[in-house]
XYZ file of C-alpha atoms in Angstrom:
497
model
C 95.498 -87.539 154.875
C 95.048 -89.202 151.460
C 95.330 -92.903 152.586
C 93.512 -92.126 155.801
C 90.090 -90.415 153.577
C 90.358 -93.331 151.538
C 90.007 -96.117 154.507
C 86.788 -94.164 156.432
C 85.222 -93.658 152.144
C 85.223 -97.467 152.267
C 84.207 -98.130 155.880
C 81.038 -95.728 155.666
C 80.167 -97.373 151.848
C 80.612 -101.026 153.690
C 78.216 -100.218 157.119
C 75.686 -98.875 154.411
C 76.271 -101.628 152.269
C 76.038 -103.970 155.301
C 72.338 -101.949 156.399
C 70.981 -103.200 152.594
C 72.150 -106.296 152.716
C 70.678 -109.090 153.278
C 72.646 -114.475 157.418
C 70.872 -117.558 160.018
C 69.851 -120.753 160.379
C 70.485 -122.101 164.328
C 74.172 -120.696 164.017
C 74.931 -118.769 167.540
C 74.458 -114.910 167.073
C 78.726 -115.333 168.047
C 80.406 -115.460 171.561
C 82.084 -113.117 173.370
C 81.266 -108.940 174.562
C 83.578 -107.011 172.527
C 82.822 -109.313 169.235
C 78.642 -108.715 169.637
C 79.120 -104.942 170.938
C 80.857 -104.628 167.111
C 78.041 -106.495 165.399
C 80.477 -109.742 165.303
C 83.339 -107.792 163.354
C 85.935 -109.349 164.936
C 88.122 -111.930 163.008
C 90.613 -108.869 161.605
C 90.672 -107.802 165.623
C 90.922 -110.777 167.947
C 92.361 -109.249 170.318
C 90.867 -112.462 173.487
C 89.945 -115.899 173.827
C 87.096 -115.350 171.319
C 89.264 -115.528 168.779
C 89.090 -118.981 169.096
C 85.214 -118.571 167.656
C 86.340 -116.287 165.010
C 89.808 -116.403 164.474
C 92.426 -118.372 165.703
C 95.556 -116.595 164.080
C 94.486 -113.838 166.055
C 96.161 -115.728 169.501
C 99.511 -115.305 168.280
C 99.264 -111.794 168.992
C 98.032 -111.721 172.623
C 101.279 -110.250 174.541
C 99.297 -111.790 177.995
C 97.787 -115.375 179.611
C 94.074 -114.657 179.618
C 90.899 -116.140 181.369
C 88.099 -115.683 180.592
C 84.062 -115.724 180.411
C 80.645 -114.601 179.240
C 76.694 -115.104 179.898
C 74.476 -114.138 177.072
C 71.021 -113.391 178.468
C 68.851 -114.185 174.956
C 65.158 -114.067 174.730
C 62.939 -114.518 171.458
C 60.291 -112.723 171.228
C 58.060 -114.879 168.156
C 54.585 -114.613 167.162
C 52.280 -116.753 165.104
C 49.133 -116.177 163.191
C 48.562 -119.816 162.116
C 46.143 -120.436 159.086
C 46.020 -123.547 158.435
C 43.357 -125.469 157.280
C 42.854 -127.961 155.482
C 41.585 -126.615 151.483
C 41.594 -123.313 153.642
C 37.973 -124.095 155.002
C 38.306 -127.103 157.267
C 39.801 -127.271 161.111
C 42.325 -128.120 162.199
C 43.105 -127.948 165.971
C 45.562 -125.513 165.507
C 44.731 -122.005 166.807
C 43.800 -120.024 163.968
C 43.343 -116.173 163.571
C 44.706 -114.983 167.006
C 47.671 -114.554 168.025
C 50.398 -117.060 169.754
C 53.161 -116.779 171.306
C 56.271 -118.970 171.814
C 56.765 -120.075 175.445
C 58.886 -116.957 176.719
C 62.095 -117.617 178.830
C 65.212 -116.256 179.395
C 67.907 -118.945 177.789
C 71.879 -118.489 179.607
C 74.403 -119.702 177.419
C 78.054 -119.311 178.944
C 81.223 -119.977 177.673
C 84.666 -119.406 179.032
C 88.349 -119.779 177.554
C 92.439 -119.755 178.604
C 94.988 -118.646 176.833
C 98.590 -119.378 177.567
C 102.044 -118.748 175.806
C 104.036 -121.523 175.896
C 107.776 -121.811 173.983
C 107.133 -124.454 172.145
C 108.072 -123.740 168.721
C 109.661 -120.394 168.766
C 106.499 -118.623 171.052
C 103.345 -120.698 170.380
C 100.172 -119.436 172.082
C 97.906 -122.003 172.631
C 94.111 -121.778 174.330
C 91.259 -123.835 175.652
C 87.943 -122.832 175.427
C 83.782 -123.844 175.483
C 81.355 -121.821 173.070
C 77.990 -122.763 171.863
C 78.576 -122.820 167.812
C 75.189 -123.530 167.327
C 71.718 -123.131 169.383
C 68.043 -123.090 168.870
C 65.307 -122.761 171.098
C 61.618 -122.622 170.463
C 58.430 -124.215 171.772
C 54.869 -123.479 171.018
C 51.368 -124.949 172.161
C 49.001 -124.127 168.791
C 47.304 -127.869 168.788
C 44.144 -129.141 170.471
C 41.874 -131.399 169.062
C 38.907 -130.444 167.467
C 35.822 -131.147 169.501
C 34.190 -133.189 166.262
C 37.282 -135.112 165.789
C 37.527 -135.473 169.525
C 36.614 -133.485 172.718
C 38.542 -135.871 174.556
C 42.156 -136.417 173.483
C 44.790 -134.345 175.655
C 48.109 -133.214 174.278
C 50.627 -132.098 175.593
C 51.822 -128.044 176.142
C 54.626 -128.528 174.457
C 53.601 -129.933 170.816
C 56.416 -127.936 169.156
C 59.279 -127.757 170.637
C 63.378 -127.452 168.900
C 65.768 -127.378 171.222
C 69.002 -127.965 169.840
C 72.170 -127.300 171.399
C 75.922 -127.901 169.737
C 78.982 -126.954 172.453
C 83.025 -127.054 171.137
C 85.498 -127.900 173.605
C 88.250 -126.479 171.078
C 92.164 -126.959 171.788
C 93.383 -123.593 169.568
C 97.532 -123.394 168.969
C 98.310 -120.036 166.741
C 101.744 -118.678 165.941
C 103.452 -115.381 164.431
C 105.702 -115.502 161.506
C 108.334 -113.288 159.316
C 108.774 -110.894 162.287
C 105.492 -110.997 163.751
C 103.753 -109.692 159.846
C 101.496 -112.939 159.662
C 100.226 -115.221 162.107
C 98.140 -118.697 161.641
C 95.991 -120.347 163.713
C 94.398 -123.691 163.741
C 91.075 -125.005 166.427
C 90.338 -128.719 166.785
C 86.536 -129.254 168.017
C 85.183 -131.747 170.109
C 81.405 -131.098 169.151
C 78.718 -132.165 171.626
C 74.903 -132.387 170.485
C 71.643 -131.882 171.927
C 67.993 -132.343 170.373
C 64.946 -132.242 171.779
C 62.572 -132.286 169.223
C 58.079 -132.171 169.651
C 56.263 -131.684 166.610
C 52.673 -132.549 166.287
C 51.914 -134.340 162.546
C 49.148 -135.098 161.017
C 49.220 -138.595 158.693
C 46.686 -139.715 156.578
C 44.704 -142.144 157.462
C 46.308 -145.887 156.605
C 41.933 -146.742 155.647
C 40.379 -143.818 154.328
C 41.468 -144.798 150.630
C 40.618 -148.598 151.237
C 38.176 -149.298 148.620
C 36.320 -151.897 151.137
C 36.306 -148.815 153.551
C 32.653 -147.120 153.395
C 33.184 -143.478 152.551
C 31.034 -142.358 155.451
C 33.486 -143.866 157.816
C 36.430 -142.076 157.309
C 34.826 -138.947 156.029
C 36.267 -135.346 157.841
C 37.696 -134.795 160.433
C 38.849 -138.620 160.422
C 40.966 -138.591 157.257
C 43.922 -137.572 159.170
C 45.597 -138.637 162.191
C 47.260 -136.373 164.658
C 50.331 -137.684 165.724
C 52.252 -135.988 168.716
C 56.148 -137.039 168.353
C 58.764 -136.393 171.105
C 62.537 -137.081 170.759
C 65.423 -136.917 172.930
C 68.390 -137.399 172.695
C 72.490 -136.737 171.608
C 75.793 -137.304 169.841
C 78.839 -136.772 169.719
C 81.709 -135.338 166.546
C 84.323 -133.361 165.720
C 85.010 -130.070 163.877
C 87.998 -127.827 162.777
C 88.470 -123.890 163.211
C 91.409 -122.413 160.680
C 92.670 -118.180 160.918
C 95.334 -116.566 159.245
C 96.220 -112.805 159.732
C 98.058 -110.165 158.125
C 99.371 -107.126 159.922
C 99.772 -104.835 157.215
C 100.944 -101.608 159.027
C 100.076 -100.704 162.695
C 96.963 -99.379 161.055
C 95.593 -102.186 159.086
C 95.219 -105.881 159.303
C 93.175 -108.067 157.278
C 92.071 -111.229 158.197
C 90.794 -114.831 156.798
C 88.793 -117.733 158.971
C 87.070 -121.061 157.962
C 84.906 -123.267 160.081
C 84.131 -126.824 159.572
C 81.976 -128.623 161.729
C 81.461 -132.442 160.458
C 78.076 -134.429 160.721
C 77.142 -134.937 164.274
C 74.948 -138.691 165.253
C 72.512 -138.253 166.872
C 70.581 -140.791 168.965
C 68.947 -141.547 172.398
C 64.985 -142.674 172.935
C 61.673 -141.690 171.118
C 57.695 -141.544 171.947
C 55.029 -141.031 169.682
C 51.695 -140.355 170.559
C 48.250 -141.122 168.202
C 44.970 -139.058 169.376
C 42.286 -141.089 167.087
C 39.072 -140.188 165.801
C 35.842 -140.639 168.002
C 33.378 -142.003 166.638
C 31.482 -144.714 168.287
C 27.899 -144.563 166.909
C 29.687 -145.556 163.824
C 30.439 -149.214 165.469
C 27.299 -150.336 164.874
C 26.214 -148.808 161.752
C 25.213 -151.324 159.516
C 26.810 -149.801 156.364
C 30.483 -149.728 158.329
C 30.416 -152.989 160.568
C 32.568 -155.491 158.956
C 35.173 -152.823 159.361
C 34.644 -151.362 162.666
C 33.491 -153.974 164.917
C 35.087 -154.411 168.440
C 38.454 -155.310 167.760
C 38.891 -154.803 164.274
C 41.422 -152.287 162.804
C 38.572 -149.821 161.409
C 36.865 -149.566 165.282
C 40.556 -148.967 166.374
C 40.680 -145.593 164.023
C 37.244 -145.032 165.317
C 37.807 -145.526 169.252
C 38.805 -141.981 170.530
C 42.013 -143.686 172.312
C 45.636 -142.662 172.163
C 48.118 -145.175 170.864
C 50.977 -145.084 172.181
C 54.831 -146.456 170.552
C 58.428 -146.466 172.258
C 61.325 -146.284 170.057
C 64.762 -145.925 170.078
C 66.040 -143.326 167.062
C 68.785 -142.164 165.200
C 69.263 -138.876 163.604
C 71.964 -137.248 161.462
C 72.631 -133.359 161.721
C 74.323 -131.540 158.690
C 76.148 -128.865 160.347
C 77.004 -126.001 157.643
C 80.805 -125.456 157.545
C 81.431 -120.990 156.912
C 84.347 -119.078 155.868
C 84.584 -115.092 156.182
C 86.685 -112.679 155.884
C 87.735 -109.572 158.116
C 89.109 -106.009 157.742
C 90.067 -103.486 160.697
C 91.399 -99.751 160.388
C 92.257 -97.299 163.283
C 92.576 -94.059 161.352
C 93.306 -92.609 164.793
C 94.758 -94.280 167.825
C 92.027 -94.597 169.994
C 89.427 -95.944 167.575
C 89.301 -99.061 165.332
C 86.746 -99.130 162.953
C 86.325 -103.811 161.787
C 84.292 -105.105 159.063
C 83.108 -108.380 158.332
C 81.562 -111.012 155.565
C 80.388 -114.709 155.922
C 79.347 -117.259 154.081
C 77.745 -120.016 155.758
C 76.929 -123.129 153.489
C 73.293 -124.049 154.455
C 72.026 -125.752 152.071
C 74.172 -128.835 153.455
C 71.554 -128.623 156.465
C 68.497 -130.649 155.116
C 66.451 -130.721 158.101
C 65.956 -134.255 160.165
C 65.189 -137.722 159.738
C 64.433 -140.014 162.298
C 65.134 -143.446 162.062
C 63.676 -145.544 165.025
C 63.939 -148.892 166.641
C 63.280 -151.376 169.031
C 59.506 -150.081 169.450
C 57.799 -151.335 172.314
C 54.259 -149.890 173.727
C 51.950 -151.511 170.812
C 49.360 -153.577 172.000
C 46.648 -155.210 170.758
C 45.617 -155.211 167.088
C 47.883 -152.145 166.364
C 50.579 -154.657 167.080
C 49.145 -157.824 164.982
C 47.783 -155.869 162.129
C 50.008 -155.150 159.506
C 48.543 -152.218 157.785
C 47.973 -150.556 161.774
C 51.737 -151.388 162.475
C 53.422 -149.567 159.317
C 51.204 -147.309 160.425
C 52.101 -146.555 163.859
C 56.160 -146.963 163.402
C 56.597 -145.282 160.918
C 60.126 -143.271 160.127
C 59.085 -139.242 161.027
C 61.292 -136.841 158.720
C 61.151 -132.710 159.156
C 63.300 -131.917 155.853
C 64.476 -128.002 155.110
C 65.558 -126.815 151.611
C 67.628 -124.045 152.621
C 69.977 -121.868 150.563
C 73.763 -121.238 151.529
C 73.384 -117.755 153.516
C 76.175 -114.060 153.572
C 76.506 -111.810 156.315
C 78.022 -108.945 156.681
C 78.741 -107.116 159.929
C 80.327 -103.622 160.977
C 81.937 -102.581 164.066
C 83.779 -100.214 166.172
C 85.759 -99.728 169.325
C 86.754 -96.203 170.751
C 89.048 -96.183 173.885
C 87.398 -93.256 175.496
C 89.623 -93.683 179.107
C 92.511 -95.356 180.162
C 89.188 -97.236 182.292
C 86.424 -97.074 179.801
C 85.626 -98.482 176.195
C 83.170 -98.258 174.055
C 81.673 -100.353 171.360
C 79.204 -100.325 168.844
C 78.390 -102.228 165.714
C 75.675 -103.674 163.337
C 75.283 -106.387 161.199
C 73.039 -107.757 158.350
C 72.157 -110.994 158.049
C 70.673 -113.387 155.240
C 67.554 -116.021 155.974
C 68.281 -119.476 154.280
C 64.257 -120.030 154.564
C 64.054 -118.350 151.261
C 61.252 -121.216 150.087
C 58.116 -120.578 151.504
C 57.835 -124.379 151.781
C 61.005 -124.004 154.558
C 58.867 -122.428 157.155
C 58.031 -123.559 160.086
C 56.960 -123.024 163.623
C 60.252 -125.197 164.778
C 62.586 -123.346 162.634
C 61.004 -119.204 162.483
C 63.142 -117.721 159.731
C 61.002 -114.889 159.000
C 63.954 -113.275 156.836
C 66.766 -111.086 156.379
C 67.635 -110.001 160.050
C 69.153 -106.549 160.455
C 71.122 -106.134 163.902
C 72.123 -103.070 166.426
C 75.086 -103.268 169.235
C 76.845 -101.532 171.829
C 78.203 -102.064 174.710
C 80.957 -101.250 176.548
C 83.841 -102.408 178.657
C 85.623 -101.415 181.760
C 88.932 -101.888 182.952
C 90.576 -102.550 186.612
C 94.066 -103.277 186.720
C 94.278 -106.516 185.033
C 90.409 -106.982 185.256
C 88.271 -106.512 182.103
C 84.590 -106.125 182.949
C 82.004 -105.724 180.350
C 78.717 -105.391 179.808
C 76.749 -105.692 175.735
C 72.997 -105.648 174.189
C 72.070 -106.916 170.952
C 68.235 -106.348 168.967
C 68.254 -108.373 165.997
C 64.642 -107.721 164.112
C 62.885 -109.978 161.722
C 60.869 -109.135 159.181
C 57.078 -109.503 158.676
C 56.353 -112.584 157.192
C 53.050 -114.153 155.767
C 53.016 -117.854 154.331
C 50.011 -118.739 152.139
C 48.987 -122.245 151.946
C 49.641 -123.754 148.754
C 46.633 -125.672 146.964
C 47.921 -128.925 148.155
C 47.971 -128.141 151.393
C 47.404 -131.025 154.051
C 48.503 -133.527 151.786
C 51.826 -134.290 153.106
C 52.522 -136.026 157.113
C 54.829 -132.954 158.462
C 54.397 -129.333 159.342
C 57.033 -127.579 157.072
C 55.062 -125.122 154.350
C 53.064 -123.768 157.418
C 51.299 -121.061 156.885
C 50.821 -117.755 159.210
C 51.959 -114.815 159.703
C 54.948 -114.315 161.122
C 57.267 -111.872 163.699
C 60.208 -112.549 165.161
C 62.643 -110.452 167.480
C 65.709 -110.823 169.577
C 67.115 -109.883 172.694
C 70.727 -110.796 173.922
C 72.253 -109.331 177.066
C 75.774 -110.134 177.872
C 78.242 -110.024 180.631
C 81.998 -110.796 180.407
C 85.093 -110.576 182.038
C 88.657 -111.205 181.153
C 91.666 -111.416 183.249
C 95.167 -111.197 182.487
C 98.544 -112.431 184.026
């Protein structure tokens, strides 16, 4: 009883710490119904096929072969009230001072796995699984060129879009040693990355600082050129996941795990559309006729036309590795309490730098002028300065009846975007997150059928514009008020044979 009181007190303290602690980026919130319902505290439990994600060593203790699958239905509810003005005063075309919502859609994230115990090298357990370790999907409509700039320009609706999917196809092997007291597991991953990335860039007009240019021509709002940038590509890579587990006694398990995804080289096609300011009255201004007469570069940048450039692109996606530890304890026969801690090296992810080649589509002076061509074929970048982040998770599982298992958990996730210069509608990470989870599993002969739900809340965040806001081409450091919450429903089945 003394030991039981000690562990109950320890677990209670960890749970309180989890609620007060401060992890996230675009890492998936988790895989599997049991683990998600327990807040992600699963590395020292790892008793179904989803151990491939949390701790491959758990496969060694699975007594039966398994076939399982899940479907996660995710809804991100994001709000943004922009304050995106040049110098804090001049309008940019961003929908300021009103509440904007991300495109509402229910995202479907399926995953599946097979586990087979085979008489190889003793009793080694193998598994094949497919799941998404990284996923992000957000779409905004936030911009329309102001009439003073160009009242005829038509910009696509999905102006700010980040659809990033990384799927792992994993082969896992695990076995136990020393009278089944210790187990070790290793997973080899083939990673597939898919990216659709749209952005609105506000580029400095290449003529505004030309000493031969008449000041009146390039005055606000013509000193910035609006560019819609669209990238669609994919790539393949590799990764490793490994883990170990120690069954201290019948009540206590301890575990450690690590994931190492290697960089993905993405490639595909890109389209950049440039919306020129429209002021034909200046074509005949006596002070500007030399630079804005028809057929000149100056006229191009006043014509109100849309210039398109098509290209191939390459970009490196630097995925972050992570390490984790876990402990599970059974104070009574029907109750399991689990605690996990994870640390993710988000500082490896420095954003997306696109390198373009094979440009096509430019014509006339946009192609023949060296100054214009350099402007229209410039390589865009989306840089972030993220920090390493931690996550703590606490969960419980109670075998209420032979046919019913109840699960619950909490998690506290530290934001990697702790620098205001890293905030953007393309990566909404408003701060440290709190997750609440719960679910149940029905056991029907060899079938386990489950349902779980998850709610993740981020704090409200206000980002103020810096003194030099608008001096760069990209939209990082996007000032405004942010609100974010994520709702998730998970359905699962598991069949033992």
